[in-house]
PDB file of C-alpha atoms in Angstrom:
ATOM      1  CA  MET Y  24       0.077   0.196   0.160  1.00  0.00           C
ATOM      2  CA  ALA Y  25       2.817   2.263   1.196  1.00  0.00           C
ATOM      3  CA  LYS Y  26       4.691   1.639  -2.154  1.00  0.00           C
ATOM      4  CA  HIS Y  27       1.843   2.188  -4.456  1.00  0.00           C
ATOM      5  CA  LYS Y  28       1.295   5.877  -2.812  1.00  0.00           C
ATOM      6  CA  LYS Y  29       4.914   6.575  -3.331  1.00  0.00           C
ATOM      7  CA  GLU Y  30       4.564   5.586  -6.907  1.00  0.00           C
ATOM      8  CA  LYS Y  31       1.094   7.366  -7.381  1.00  0.00           C
ATOM      9  CA  ASP Y  32       3.425  10.495  -5.492  1.00  0.00           C
ATOM     10  CA  ASN Y  33       6.351  10.349  -7.769  1.00  0.00           C
ATOM     11  CA  THR Y  34       3.766   9.979 -10.742  1.00  0.00           C
ATOM     12  CA  PHE Y  35       1.960  13.249  -9.577  1.00  0.00           C
ATOM     13  CA  LYS Y  36       5.308  14.829  -9.262  1.00  0.00           C
ATOM     14  CA  GLN Y  37       6.614  13.882 -12.549  1.00  0.00           C
ATOM     15  CA  LEU Y  38       3.680  15.238 -14.430  1.00  0.00           C
ATOM     16  CA  ARG Y  39       3.684  18.282 -12.198  1.00  0.00           C
ATOM     17  CA  TYR Y  40       7.263  19.154 -13.218  1.00  0.00           C
ATOM     18  CA  ALA Y  41       6.799  18.382 -16.798  1.00  0.00           C
ATOM     19  CA  LEU Y  42       3.791  20.418 -17.082  1.00  0.00           C
ATOM     20  CA  LYS Y  43       5.437  23.232 -15.370  1.00  0.00           C
ATOM     21  CA  GLN Y  44       8.540  23.417 -17.915  1.00  0.00           C
ATOM     22  CA  VAL Y  45       5.735  24.188 -20.268  1.00  0.00           C
ATOM     23  CA  TRP Y  46       4.854  26.996 -18.163  1.00  0.00           C
ATOM     24  CA  ASP Y  47       7.600  28.044 -17.714  1.00  0.00           C
ATOM     25  CA  ALA Y  48       8.600  28.236 -21.353  1.00  0.00           C
ATOM     26  CA  ASP Y  49       5.248  30.121 -22.554  1.00  0.00           C
ATOM     27  CA  ARG Y  50       2.876  31.009 -20.019  1.00  0.00           C
ATOM     28  CA  LEU Y  51       0.138  30.927 -22.123  1.00  0.00           C
ATOM     29  CA  LEU Y  52       0.392  27.732 -24.186  1.00  0.00           C
ATOM     30  CA  LEU Y  53      -0.560  25.559 -21.155  1.00  0.00           C
ATOM     31  CA  PRO Y  54      -3.956  27.271 -19.785  1.00  0.00           C
ATOM     32  CA  PHE Y  55      -4.751  26.868 -24.061  1.00  0.00           C
ATOM     33  CA  THR Y  56      -3.788  23.160 -24.433  1.00  0.00           C
ATOM     34  CA  LEU Y  57      -5.905  22.514 -21.292  1.00  0.00           C
ATOM     35  CA  PHE Y  58      -8.953  24.709 -22.044  1.00  0.00           C
ATOM     36  CA  LYS Y  59      -8.695  23.757 -26.412  1.00  0.00           C
ATOM     37  CA  ASN Y  60      -8.588  19.666 -25.217  1.00  0.00           C
ATOM     38  CA  SER Y  61     -11.047  20.137 -22.696  1.00  0.00           C
ATOM     39  CA  ILE Y  62     -13.824  22.146 -24.115  1.00  0.00           C
ATOM     40  CA  GLU Y  63     -13.464  20.092 -27.796  1.00  0.00           C
ATOM     41  CA  GLN Y  64     -14.191  17.161 -25.811  1.00  0.00           C
ATOM     42  CA  ILE Y  65     -17.210  18.212 -23.585  1.00  0.00           C
ATOM     43  CA  PHE Y  66     -18.538  19.778 -26.745  1.00  0.00           C
ATOM     44  CA  TYR Y  67     -18.780  17.040 -28.520  1.00  0.00           C
ATOM     45  CA  VAL Y  68     -21.483  15.778 -25.925  1.00  0.00           C
ATOM     46  CA  PHE Y  69     -23.898  18.340 -26.664  1.00  0.00           C
ATOM     47  CA  PHE Y  70     -23.106  18.430 -30.585  1.00  0.00           C
ATOM     48  CA  PHE Y  71     -23.577  14.575 -31.318  1.00  0.00           C
ATOM     49  CA  VAL Y  72     -25.610  13.754 -27.842  1.00  0.00           C
ATOM     50  CA  TYR Y  73     -28.072  16.445 -27.007  1.00  0.00           C
ATOM     51  CA  LEU Y  74     -28.635  17.565 -30.162  1.00  0.00           C
ATOM     52  CA  THR Y  75     -29.415  14.520 -31.752  1.00  0.00           C
ATOM     53  CA  LYS Y  76     -31.910  13.769 -28.937  1.00  0.00           C
ATOM     54  CA  TYR Y  77     -33.546  17.398 -29.563  1.00  0.00           C
ATOM     55  CA  ILE Y  78     -33.741  17.147 -33.278  1.00  0.00           C
ATOM     56  CA  PHE Y  79     -35.687  13.432 -32.900  1.00  0.00           C
ATOM     57  CA  ASN Y  80     -37.755  15.334 -30.239  1.00  0.00           C
ATOM     58  CA  CYS Y  81     -38.981  18.278 -32.369  1.00  0.00           C
ATOM     59  CA  ILE Y  82     -39.753  16.195 -35.096  1.00  0.00           C
ATOM     60  CA  GLU Y  83     -41.678  13.328 -33.030  1.00  0.00           C
ATOM     61  CA  ARG Y  84     -43.550  16.132 -31.435  1.00  0.00           C
ATOM     62  CA  ASN Y  85     -44.212  18.473 -34.518  1.00  0.00           C
ATOM     63  CA  ILE Y  86     -42.195  21.418 -32.668  1.00  0.00           C
ATOM     64  CA  GLU Y  87     -42.344  24.314 -35.360  1.00  0.00           C
ATOM     65  CA  TYR Y  88     -39.768  24.441 -37.516  1.00  0.00           C
ATOM     66  CA  SER Y  89     -38.747  27.900 -36.934  1.00  0.00           C
ATOM     67  CA  LYS Y  90     -37.464  27.033 -33.588  1.00  0.00           C
ATOM     68  CA  LEU Y  91     -35.482  23.991 -34.595  1.00  0.00           C
ATOM     69  CA  PHE Y  92     -33.393  25.962 -37.459  1.00  0.00           C
ATOM     70  CA  TRP Y  93     -32.539  28.655 -34.938  1.00  0.00           C
ATOM     71  CA  PHE Y  94     -31.294  26.057 -32.623  1.00  0.00           C
ATOM     72  CA  LEU Y  95     -29.584  23.864 -35.206  1.00  0.00           C
ATOM     73  CA  ILE Y  96     -27.682  28.074 -36.457  1.00  0.00           C
ATOM     74  CA  PHE Y  97     -26.516  28.253 -33.220  1.00  0.00           C
ATOM     75  CA  ALA Y  98     -25.455  24.718 -32.689  1.00  0.00           C
ATOM     76  CA  CYS Y  99     -23.312  25.312 -35.814  1.00  0.00           C
ATOM     77  CA  LEU Y 100     -21.892  28.563 -34.863  1.00  0.00           C
ATOM     78  CA  GLY Y 101     -20.846  26.946 -31.624  1.00  0.00           C
ATOM     79  CA  HIS Y 102     -19.304  24.131 -33.766  1.00  0.00           C
ATOM     80  CA  VAL Y 103     -17.484  26.740 -35.864  1.00  0.00           C
ATOM     81  CA  CYS Y 104     -16.296  28.483 -32.580  1.00  0.00           C
ATOM     82  CA  VAL Y 105     -14.669  25.454 -31.375  1.00  0.00           C
ATOM     83  CA  HIS Y 106     -12.845  24.934 -34.807  1.00  0.00           C
ATOM     84  CA  PHE Y 107     -11.768  28.312 -34.768  1.00  0.00           C
ATOM     85  CA  ILE Y 108     -10.637  27.884 -31.168  1.00  0.00           C
ATOM     86  CA  CYS Y 109      -8.549  24.958 -32.308  1.00  0.00           C
ATOM     87  CA  GLY Y 110      -7.402  26.290 -35.398  1.00  0.00           C
ATOM     88  CA  TRP Y 111      -6.005  29.507 -33.368  1.00  0.00           C
ATOM     89  CA  TYR Y 112      -4.558  27.060 -30.941  1.00  0.00           C
ATOM     90  CA  GLU Y 113      -2.459  24.728 -33.649  1.00  0.00           C
ATOM     91  CA  THR Y 114      -1.387  28.177 -35.139  1.00  0.00           C
ATOM     92  CA  TYR Y 115       0.031  29.840 -31.580  1.00  0.00           C
ATOM     93  CA  ARG Y 116       1.399  26.232 -31.013  1.00  0.00           C
ATOM     94  CA  LYS Y 117       3.847  25.855 -33.981  1.00  0.00           C
ATOM     95  CA  ILE Y 118       4.880  29.665 -33.412  1.00  0.00           C
ATOM     96  CA  LYS Y 119       5.567  28.768 -29.731  1.00  0.00           C
ATOM     97  CA  MET Y 120       6.692  24.948 -29.757  1.00  0.00           C
ATOM     98  CA  PRO Y 121      10.700  25.812 -30.543  1.00  0.00           C
ATOM     99  CA  GLU Y 122      10.910  28.211 -27.454  1.00  0.00           C
ATOM    100  CA  VAL Y 123       9.217  24.986 -25.664  1.00  0.00           C
ATOM    101  CA  TYR Y 124      11.765  22.345 -27.386  1.00  0.00           C
ATOM    102  CA  ARG Y 125      14.602  24.971 -26.798  1.00  0.00           C
ATOM    103  CA  HIS Y 126      13.852  25.827 -22.879  1.00  0.00           C
ATOM    104  CA  ILE Y 127      13.222  21.835 -22.272  1.00  0.00           C
ATOM    105  CA  PHE Y 128      16.052  20.709 -24.053  1.00  0.00           C
ATOM    106  CA  HIS Y 129      18.395  23.137 -21.972  1.00  0.00           C
ATOM    107  CA  ARG Y 130      16.906  21.724 -18.871  1.00  0.00           C
ATOM    108  CA  VAL Y 131      17.751  18.171 -19.454  1.00  0.00           C
ATOM    109  CA  MET Y 132      21.332  19.063 -20.387  1.00  0.00           C
ATOM    110  CA  ASP Y 133      21.831  20.716 -17.152  1.00  0.00           C
ATOM    111  CA  ILE Y 134      20.183  18.173 -15.377  1.00  0.00           C
ATOM    112  CA  SER Y 135      23.009  16.242 -17.295  1.00  0.00           C
ATOM    113  CA  ASP Y 136      25.847  17.702 -16.010  1.00  0.00           C
ATOM    114  CA  THR Y 137      25.109  16.982 -12.594  1.00  0.00           C
ATOM    115  CA  LEU Y 138      25.361  12.953 -13.155  1.00  0.00           C
ATOM    116  CA  GLU Y 139      28.278  10.656 -12.587  1.00  0.00           C
ATOM    117  CA  LEU Y 140      29.875   9.409 -15.664  1.00  0.00           C
ATOM    118  CA  SER Y 141      29.531   5.880 -14.076  1.00  0.00           C
ATOM    119  CA  ASP Y 142      25.951   6.409 -14.073  1.00  0.00           C
ATOM    120  CA  TYR Y 143      26.085   6.213 -18.389  1.00  0.00           C
ATOM    121  CA  GLU Y 144      28.130   3.111 -17.881  1.00  0.00           C
ATOM    122  CA  SER Y 145      24.382   0.840 -16.893  1.00  0.00           C
ATOM    123  CA  PRO Y 146      22.454  -0.068 -19.897  1.00  0.00           C
ATOM    124  CA  GLU Y 147      19.430   0.817 -18.128  1.00  0.00           C
ATOM    125  CA  PHE Y 148      20.178   3.949 -17.105  1.00  0.00           C
ATOM    126  CA  TYR Y 149      21.475   4.731 -20.275  1.00  0.00           C
ATOM    127  CA  ASP Y 150      17.905   3.468 -22.039  1.00  0.00           C
ATOM    128  CA  ARG Y 151      15.771   5.601 -19.969  1.00  0.00           C
ATOM    129  CA  TYR Y 152      18.436   8.630 -20.287  1.00  0.00           C
ATOM    130  CA  ALA Y 153      17.998   8.102 -24.100  1.00  0.00           C
ATOM    131  CA  ARG Y 154      14.460   7.954 -23.925  1.00  0.00           C
ATOM    132  CA  ALA Y 155      14.394  10.970 -22.208  1.00  0.00           C
ATOM    133  CA  LEU Y 156      16.399  12.813 -24.628  1.00  0.00           C
ATOM    134  CA  ASP Y 157      14.393  11.393 -27.553  1.00  0.00           C
ATOM    135  CA  ARG Y 158      10.933  12.558 -26.045  1.00  0.00           C
ATOM    136  CA  CYS Y 159      11.761  14.945 -23.416  1.00  0.00           C
ATOM    137  CA  ALA Y 160      10.239  18.214 -25.287  1.00  0.00           C
ATOM    138  CA  GLU Y 161       7.135  16.276 -27.016  1.00  0.00           C
ATOM    139  CA  GLN Y 162       6.500  14.553 -24.239  1.00  0.00           C
ATOM    140  CA  ALA Y 163       6.048  17.531 -21.987  1.00  0.00           C
ATOM    141  CA  ILE Y 164       3.825  19.065 -24.509  1.00  0.00           C
ATOM    142  CA  ASP Y 165       1.971  15.718 -25.230  1.00  0.00           C
ATOM    143  CA  LEU Y 166       1.251  15.517 -21.404  1.00  0.00           C
ATOM    144  CA  SER Y 167      -0.612  18.893 -21.388  1.00  0.00           C
ATOM    145  CA  ILE Y 168      -2.604  17.750 -24.392  1.00  0.00           C
ATOM    146  CA  GLN Y 169      -2.933  14.257 -22.998  1.00  0.00           C
ATOM    147  CA  THR Y 170      -3.938  16.308 -19.442  1.00  0.00           C
ATOM    148  CA  GLY Y 171      -6.619  18.356 -21.179  1.00  0.00           C
ATOM    149  CA  VAL Y 172      -7.930  15.571 -23.158  1.00  0.00           C
ATOM    150  CA  TYR Y 173      -8.392  13.309 -20.048  1.00  0.00           C
ATOM    151  CA  ILE Y 174     -10.425  16.456 -17.995  1.00  0.00           C
ATOM    152  CA  GLY Y 175     -12.744  16.657 -21.182  1.00  0.00           C
ATOM    153  CA  ASN Y 176     -12.944  12.653 -20.969  1.00  0.00           C
ATOM    154  CA  VAL Y 177     -13.931  12.413 -17.748  1.00  0.00           C
ATOM    155  CA  GLY Y 178     -16.565  15.654 -18.380  1.00  0.00           C
ATOM    156  CA  ALA Y 179     -18.110  14.108 -21.309  1.00  0.00           C
ATOM    157  CA  THR Y 180     -18.248  10.907 -19.581  1.00  0.00           C
ATOM    158  CA  ILE Y 181     -20.387  12.407 -16.576  1.00  0.00           C
ATOM    159  CA  MET Y 182     -22.110  14.797 -19.017  1.00  0.00           C
ATOM    160  CA  SER Y 183     -23.322  12.047 -21.129  1.00  0.00           C
ATOM    161  CA  LEU Y 184     -24.363   9.563 -18.278  1.00  0.00           C
ATOM    162  CA  VAL Y 185     -26.497  12.406 -16.878  1.00  0.00           C
ATOM    163  CA  ILE Y 186     -28.357  12.869 -20.299  1.00  0.00           C
ATOM    164  CA  VAL Y 187     -28.888   9.336 -20.126  1.00  0.00           C
ATOM    165  CA  VAL Y 188     -30.145   9.075 -16.611  1.00  0.00           C
ATOM    166  CA  MET Y 189     -32.564  12.386 -17.913  1.00  0.00           C
ATOM    167  CA  VAL Y 190     -34.437  10.242 -20.262  1.00  0.00           C
ATOM    168  CA  ASP Y 191     -34.277   6.535 -18.621  1.00  0.00           C
ATOM    169  CA  PRO Y 192     -32.234   5.312 -15.478  1.00  0.00           C
ATOM    170  CA  VAL Y 193     -32.886   1.643 -16.207  1.00  0.00           C
ATOM    171  CA  LEU Y 194     -30.048   2.220 -19.467  1.00  0.00           C
ATOM    172  CA  LEU Y 195     -27.506   2.577 -17.071  1.00  0.00           C
ATOM    173  CA  ILE Y 196     -27.478  -1.368 -16.373  1.00  0.00           C
ATOM    174  CA  PHE Y 197     -26.712  -2.042 -20.162  1.00  0.00           C
ATOM    175  CA  MET Y 198     -23.570   0.075 -19.383  1.00  0.00           C
ATOM    176  CA  ILE Y 199     -22.419  -1.573 -16.661  1.00  0.00           C
ATOM    177  CA  VAL Y 200     -20.290  -4.526 -17.981  1.00  0.00           C
ATOM    178  CA  PRO Y 201     -18.834  -2.009 -20.907  1.00  0.00           C
ATOM    179  CA  MET Y 202     -17.819  -0.018 -18.694  1.00  0.00           C
ATOM    180  CA  VAL Y 203     -15.891  -2.728 -16.185  1.00  0.00           C
ATOM    181  CA  VAL Y 204     -14.394  -3.856 -19.911  1.00  0.00           C
ATOM    182  CA  SER Y 205     -13.444  -0.458 -20.848  1.00  0.00           C
ATOM    183  CA  LEU Y 206     -12.026   0.147 -17.409  1.00  0.00           C
ATOM    184  CA  TYR Y 207     -10.022  -3.303 -17.351  1.00  0.00           C
ATOM    185  CA  TYR Y 208      -8.997  -3.684 -20.809  1.00  0.00           C
ATOM    186  CA  GLY Y 209      -8.206   0.240 -21.173  1.00  0.00           C
ATOM    187  CA  ASN Y 210      -5.663  -0.196 -18.441  1.00  0.00           C
ATOM    188  CA  LYS Y 211      -4.296  -3.217 -20.156  1.00  0.00           C
ATOM    189  CA  ASN Y 212      -4.105  -1.499 -23.410  1.00  0.00           C
ATOM    190  CA  GLY Y 213      -2.378   2.036 -21.844  1.00  0.00           C
ATOM    191  CA  LYS Y 214       0.439  -0.420 -20.635  1.00  0.00           C
ATOM    192  CA  CYS Y 215       0.608  -2.755 -23.719  1.00  0.00           C
ATOM    193  CA  ASN Y 216       1.317   0.829 -25.660  1.00  0.00           C
ATOM    194  CA  TYR Y 217       4.035   2.179 -23.041  1.00  0.00           C
ATOM    195  CA  ASP Y 218       5.903  -1.644 -22.590  1.00  0.00           C
ATOM    196  CA  ARG Y 219       6.310  -1.608 -26.353  1.00  0.00           C
ATOM    197  CA  GLU Y 220       7.981   1.548 -26.360  1.00  0.00           C
ATOM    198  CA  LYS Y 221      10.049   0.610 -23.673  1.00  0.00           C
ATOM    199  CA  ALA Y 222      10.755  -2.509 -25.329  1.00  0.00           C
ATOM    200  CA  ILE Y 223      12.080  -0.722 -28.711  1.00  0.00           C
ATOM    201  CA  THR Y 224      14.335   1.739 -26.884  1.00  0.00           C
ATOM    202  CA  ARG Y 225      17.202  -0.146 -27.354  1.00  0.00           C
ATOM    203  CA  ASP Y 226      17.028  -1.062 -30.812  1.00  0.00           C
ATOM    204  CA  LYS Y 227      15.460   2.119 -31.594  1.00  0.00           C
ATOM    205  CA  ARG Y 228      18.218   4.076 -29.951  1.00  0.00           C
ATOM    206  CA  THR Y 229      20.914   1.408 -32.378  1.00  0.00           C
ATOM    207  CA  ALA Y 230      18.847   2.040 -35.868  1.00  0.00           C
ATOM    208  CA  ASP Y 231      19.031   5.901 -35.304  1.00  0.00           C
ATOM    209  CA  TYR Y 232      23.092   5.865 -34.216  1.00  0.00           C
ATOM    210  CA  VAL Y 233      23.785   4.049 -37.357  1.00  0.00           C
ATOM    211  CA  LYS Y 234      21.851   6.373 -39.310  1.00  0.00           C
ATOM    212  CA  ARG Y 235      23.547   9.562 -37.769  1.00  0.00           C
ATOM    213  CA  VAL Y 236      26.889   8.104 -38.198  1.00  0.00           C
ATOM    214  CA  TYR Y 237      26.761   7.948 -42.019  1.00  0.00           C
ATOM    215  CA  TYR Y 238      25.831  11.471 -42.313  1.00  0.00           C
ATOM    216  CA  GLU Y 239      27.582  13.306 -40.015  1.00  0.00           C
ATOM    217  CA  LYS Y 240      30.739  14.736 -41.816  1.00  0.00           C
ATOM    218  CA  LYS Y 241      33.786  13.547 -39.880  1.00  0.00           C
ATOM    219  CA  TYR Y 242      32.554   9.910 -39.904  1.00  0.00           C
ATOM    220  CA  ALA Y 243      30.999   9.672 -43.457  1.00  0.00           C
ATOM    221  CA  SER Y 244      34.074   8.957 -45.489  1.00  0.00           C
ATOM    222  CA  GLU Y 245      35.618   6.517 -43.655  1.00  0.00           C
ATOM    223  CA  ILE Y 246      32.769   4.404 -42.526  1.00  0.00           C
ATOM    224  CA  ARG Y 247      31.907   4.232 -46.361  1.00  0.00           C
ATOM    225  CA  LEU Y 248      35.673   3.226 -46.724  1.00  0.00           C
ATOM    226  CA  PHE Y 249      36.065  -0.046 -44.831  1.00  0.00           C
ATOM    227  CA  ASP Y 250      34.317  -3.092 -43.664  1.00  0.00           C
ATOM    228  CA  ILE Y 251      32.703  -1.477 -40.360  1.00  0.00           C
ATOM    229  CA  ASN Y 252      30.151  -0.138 -42.626  1.00  0.00           C
ATOM    230  CA  SER Y 253      29.083  -3.750 -43.374  1.00  0.00           C
ATOM    231  CA  ILE Y 254      29.068  -4.251 -39.457  1.00  0.00           C
ATOM    232  CA  MET Y 255      26.888  -1.111 -38.819  1.00  0.00           C
ATOM    233  CA  LEU Y 256      24.610  -2.023 -41.434  1.00  0.00           C
ATOM    234  CA  ASP Y 257      23.751  -5.491 -40.322  1.00  0.00           C
ATOM    235  CA  LYS Y 258      23.093  -4.010 -36.945  1.00  0.00           C
ATOM    236  CA  GLN Y 259      20.977  -1.503 -38.107  1.00  0.00           C
ATOM    237  CA  GLU Y 260      19.139  -4.095 -40.138  1.00  0.00           C
ATOM    238  CA  LYS Y 261      18.898  -6.554 -37.513  1.00  0.00           C
ATOM    239  CA  ALA Y 262      17.616  -3.805 -34.818  1.00  0.00           C
ATOM    240  CA  VAL Y 263      14.784  -2.697 -37.527  1.00  0.00           C
ATOM    241  CA  GLU Y 264      14.039  -6.316 -37.675  1.00  0.00           C
ATOM    242  CA  ARG Y 265      13.441  -6.640 -33.704  1.00  0.00           C
ATOM    243  CA  MET Y 266      11.495  -3.447 -33.691  1.00  0.00           C
ATOM    244  CA  GLY Y 267       9.277  -4.938 -36.350  1.00  0.00           C
ATOM    245  CA  GLU Y 268       8.680  -7.882 -34.147  1.00  0.00           C
ATOM    246  CA  VAL Y 269       8.415  -6.574 -31.031  1.00  0.00           C
ATOM    247  CA  SER Y 270       5.373  -3.819 -32.210  1.00  0.00           C
ATOM    248  CA  LEU Y 271       3.843  -6.443 -33.986  1.00  0.00           C
ATOM    249  CA  LYS Y 272       3.102  -8.336 -30.881  1.00  0.00           C
ATOM    250  CA  TYR Y 273       2.126  -5.611 -28.858  1.00  0.00           C
ATOM    251  CA  ARG Y 274       0.078  -4.070 -31.611  1.00  0.00           C
ATOM    252  CA  MET Y 275      -1.441  -7.268 -32.070  1.00  0.00           C
ATOM    253  CA  LYS Y 276      -2.250  -7.521 -28.116  1.00  0.00           C
ATOM    254  CA  SER Y 277      -3.829  -3.828 -28.299  1.00  0.00           C
ATOM    255  CA  ALA Y 278      -6.064  -4.678 -31.245  1.00  0.00           C
ATOM    256  CA  PHE Y 279      -7.261  -7.613 -28.955  1.00  0.00           C
ATOM    257  CA  TYR Y 280      -8.060  -5.778 -26.217  1.00  0.00           C
ATOM    258  CA  SER Y 281      -9.447  -2.683 -28.419  1.00  0.00           C
ATOM    259  CA  PHE Y 282     -11.980  -5.312 -30.129  1.00  0.00           C
ATOM    260  CA  LEU Y 283     -12.807  -6.686 -26.486  1.00  0.00           C
ATOM    261  CA  MET Y 284     -13.532  -3.108 -25.633  1.00  0.00           C
ATOM    262  CA  LYS Y 285     -15.592  -2.183 -29.069  1.00  0.00           C
ATOM    263  CA  GLY Y 286     -17.442  -5.211 -28.586  1.00  0.00           C
ATOM    264  CA  SER Y 287     -18.776  -5.090 -25.111  1.00  0.00           C
ATOM    265  CA  TYR Y 288     -20.023  -1.740 -25.692  1.00  0.00           C
ATOM    266  CA  SER Y 289     -21.399  -3.077 -29.095  1.00  0.00           C
ATOM    267  CA  VAL Y 290     -23.385  -5.871 -28.296  1.00  0.00           C
ATOM    268  CA  LEU Y 291     -24.341  -4.745 -24.854  1.00  0.00           C
ATOM    269  CA  ALA Y 292     -24.694  -0.814 -24.951  1.00  0.00           C
ATOM    270  CA  GLY Y 293     -25.856  -1.272 -28.427  1.00  0.00           C
ATOM    271  CA  ILE Y 294     -28.068  -4.414 -29.279  1.00  0.00           C
ATOM    272  CA  ALA Y 295     -29.302  -5.316 -25.777  1.00  0.00           C
ATOM    273  CA  ALA Y 296     -30.258  -2.097 -25.209  1.00  0.00           C
ATOM    274  CA  TYR Y 297     -32.067  -1.598 -28.561  1.00  0.00           C
ATOM    275  CA  PHE Y 298     -34.036  -4.998 -27.475  1.00  0.00           C
ATOM    276  CA  TYR Y 299     -34.687  -3.090 -24.322  1.00  0.00           C
ATOM    277  CA  VAL Y 300     -36.176   0.010 -25.862  1.00  0.00           C
ATOM    278  CA  ALA Y 301     -37.860  -2.172 -28.853  1.00  0.00           C
ATOM    279  CA  PHE Y 302     -39.791  -3.986 -26.145  1.00  0.00           C
ATOM    280  CA  ARG Y 303     -41.071  -1.031 -24.378  1.00  0.00           C
ATOM    281  CA  ILE Y 304     -42.095   0.642 -27.459  1.00  0.00           C
ATOM    282  CA  LYS Y 305     -44.089  -2.551 -28.654  1.00  0.00           C
ATOM    283  CA  HIS Y 306     -45.786  -2.700 -25.316  1.00  0.00           C
ATOM    284  CA  GLY Y 307     -46.620   1.008 -25.316  1.00  0.00           C
ATOM    285  CA  GLU Y 308     -44.592   2.196 -22.481  1.00  0.00           C
ATOM    286  CA  VAL Y 309     -42.459   4.679 -24.428  1.00  0.00           C
ATOM    287  CA  SER Y 310     -44.013   7.449 -25.708  1.00  0.00           C
ATOM    288  CA  ASP Y 311     -40.732   9.540 -26.619  1.00  0.00           C
ATOM    289  CA  ILE Y 312     -39.267   6.976 -28.778  1.00  0.00           C
ATOM    290  CA  SER Y 313     -36.320   9.248 -30.558  1.00  0.00           C
ATOM    291  CA  SER Y 314     -34.954   9.998 -26.795  1.00  0.00           C
ATOM    292  CA  TYR Y 315     -34.328   6.689 -26.080  1.00  0.00           C
ATOM    293  CA  VAL Y 316     -32.762   6.331 -29.771  1.00  0.00           C
ATOM    294  CA  ALA Y 317     -30.324   9.280 -29.015  1.00  0.00           C
ATOM    295  CA  MET Y 318     -29.689   7.734 -25.661  1.00  0.00           C
ATOM    296  CA  ILE Y 319     -28.212   4.687 -27.006  1.00  0.00           C
ATOM    297  CA  THR Y 320     -25.674   6.811 -29.189  1.00  0.00           C
ATOM    298  CA  ALA Y 321     -25.235   8.323 -25.655  1.00  0.00           C
ATOM    299  CA  MET Y 322     -24.052   5.348 -24.085  1.00  0.00           C
ATOM    300  CA  ALA Y 323     -21.583   4.372 -26.414  1.00  0.00           C
ATOM    301  CA  PHE Y 324     -20.378   7.603 -26.856  1.00  0.00           C
ATOM    302  CA  SER Y 325     -19.864   7.925 -22.600  1.00  0.00           C
ATOM    303  CA  THR Y 326     -18.180   4.657 -22.871  1.00  0.00           C
ATOM    304  CA  ASP Y 327     -15.841   5.215 -25.583  1.00  0.00           C
ATOM    305  CA  GLN Y 328     -15.225   8.406 -23.437  1.00  0.00           C
ATOM    306  CA  LEU Y 329     -14.183   6.519 -20.517  1.00  0.00           C
ATOM    307  CA  LYS Y 330     -12.213   3.783 -22.400  1.00  0.00           C
ATOM    308  CA  HIS Y 331      -9.640   6.870 -23.838  1.00  0.00           C
ATOM    309  CA  ALA Y 332     -10.441   8.505 -20.125  1.00  0.00           C
ATOM    310  CA  VAL Y 333      -8.795   4.869 -18.988  1.00  0.00           C
ATOM    311  CA  GLU Y 334      -5.944   4.932 -21.544  1.00  0.00           C
ATOM    312  CA  ASN Y 335      -4.922   8.947 -21.010  1.00  0.00           C
ATOM    313  CA  ARG Y 336      -4.579   8.354 -17.397  1.00  0.00           C
ATOM    314  CA  ILE Y 337      -2.090   5.000 -17.886  1.00  0.00           C
ATOM    315  CA  TYR Y 338      -0.162   7.511 -20.611  1.00  0.00           C
ATOM    316  CA  LEU Y 339      -0.017  10.550 -17.992  1.00  0.00           C
ATOM    317  CA  SER Y 340       1.300   8.022 -15.369  1.00  0.00           C
ATOM    318  CA  ASN Y 341       3.748   6.257 -17.471  1.00  0.00           C
TER     319      ASN Y 341
END
């Protein structure tokens, strides 16, 4: 228990440190990233779930067309605004990313100077160091993006579940198993992706090293003239082959987990829920058919959001 708590504390400190580096590099990029990715996920609940329900309700109840028209106009304007924010964010990020890269890379170099040379002799330590150099800047900004998406996933899941409960709480029963499956296999899928990246680190470093020395001016001519070039090419070829084999193994596992997750909520949150709705309609217990049809979409949406939330949490913790 104490070990698990310590790991959680270390994860939180690492996440906070990475986000702080983005904050120090640019004070607007981090909040902008969190806001954009959170609001984007939450808006989809309104646009793809509530809007569908509203349109069907208007048609079924013969609501005046002008009301539906203006509601759709405002919904589309909201969608345009979200896309405008996304476009503005992408432009701003491209402008500011060089500054973020420079700041974080300098921080990594400063920390590297404090390490003992003997540390670099450990293959495991050097693997972690190489992975840190390779991912430091990209991972820092990715963490801020995934944090925003994670917040949005959780918010979208809660909002879509609230909408489902407002129509018929019984529908939540069909989501229990898919949610448990999503939590379990989403966790496994996130760990699988992390293990794959960790497993190919050394071979990736070998392949990148050979490629680099072939194009460095002070090594290029000698390498091409002597037999060492065939040795290095052989090492690179084997490294690439191993990366392919390892990636295939982990990607097959990831595909299997994704199949189980999608299958669970397609069958239980989809087909089973349709049978329940059809039964109630046939027995005249449902007057608002469109709401039920829209809620099945909401159930699949919320389960998918939960799956992504779990995967993003694993990404953040690794």
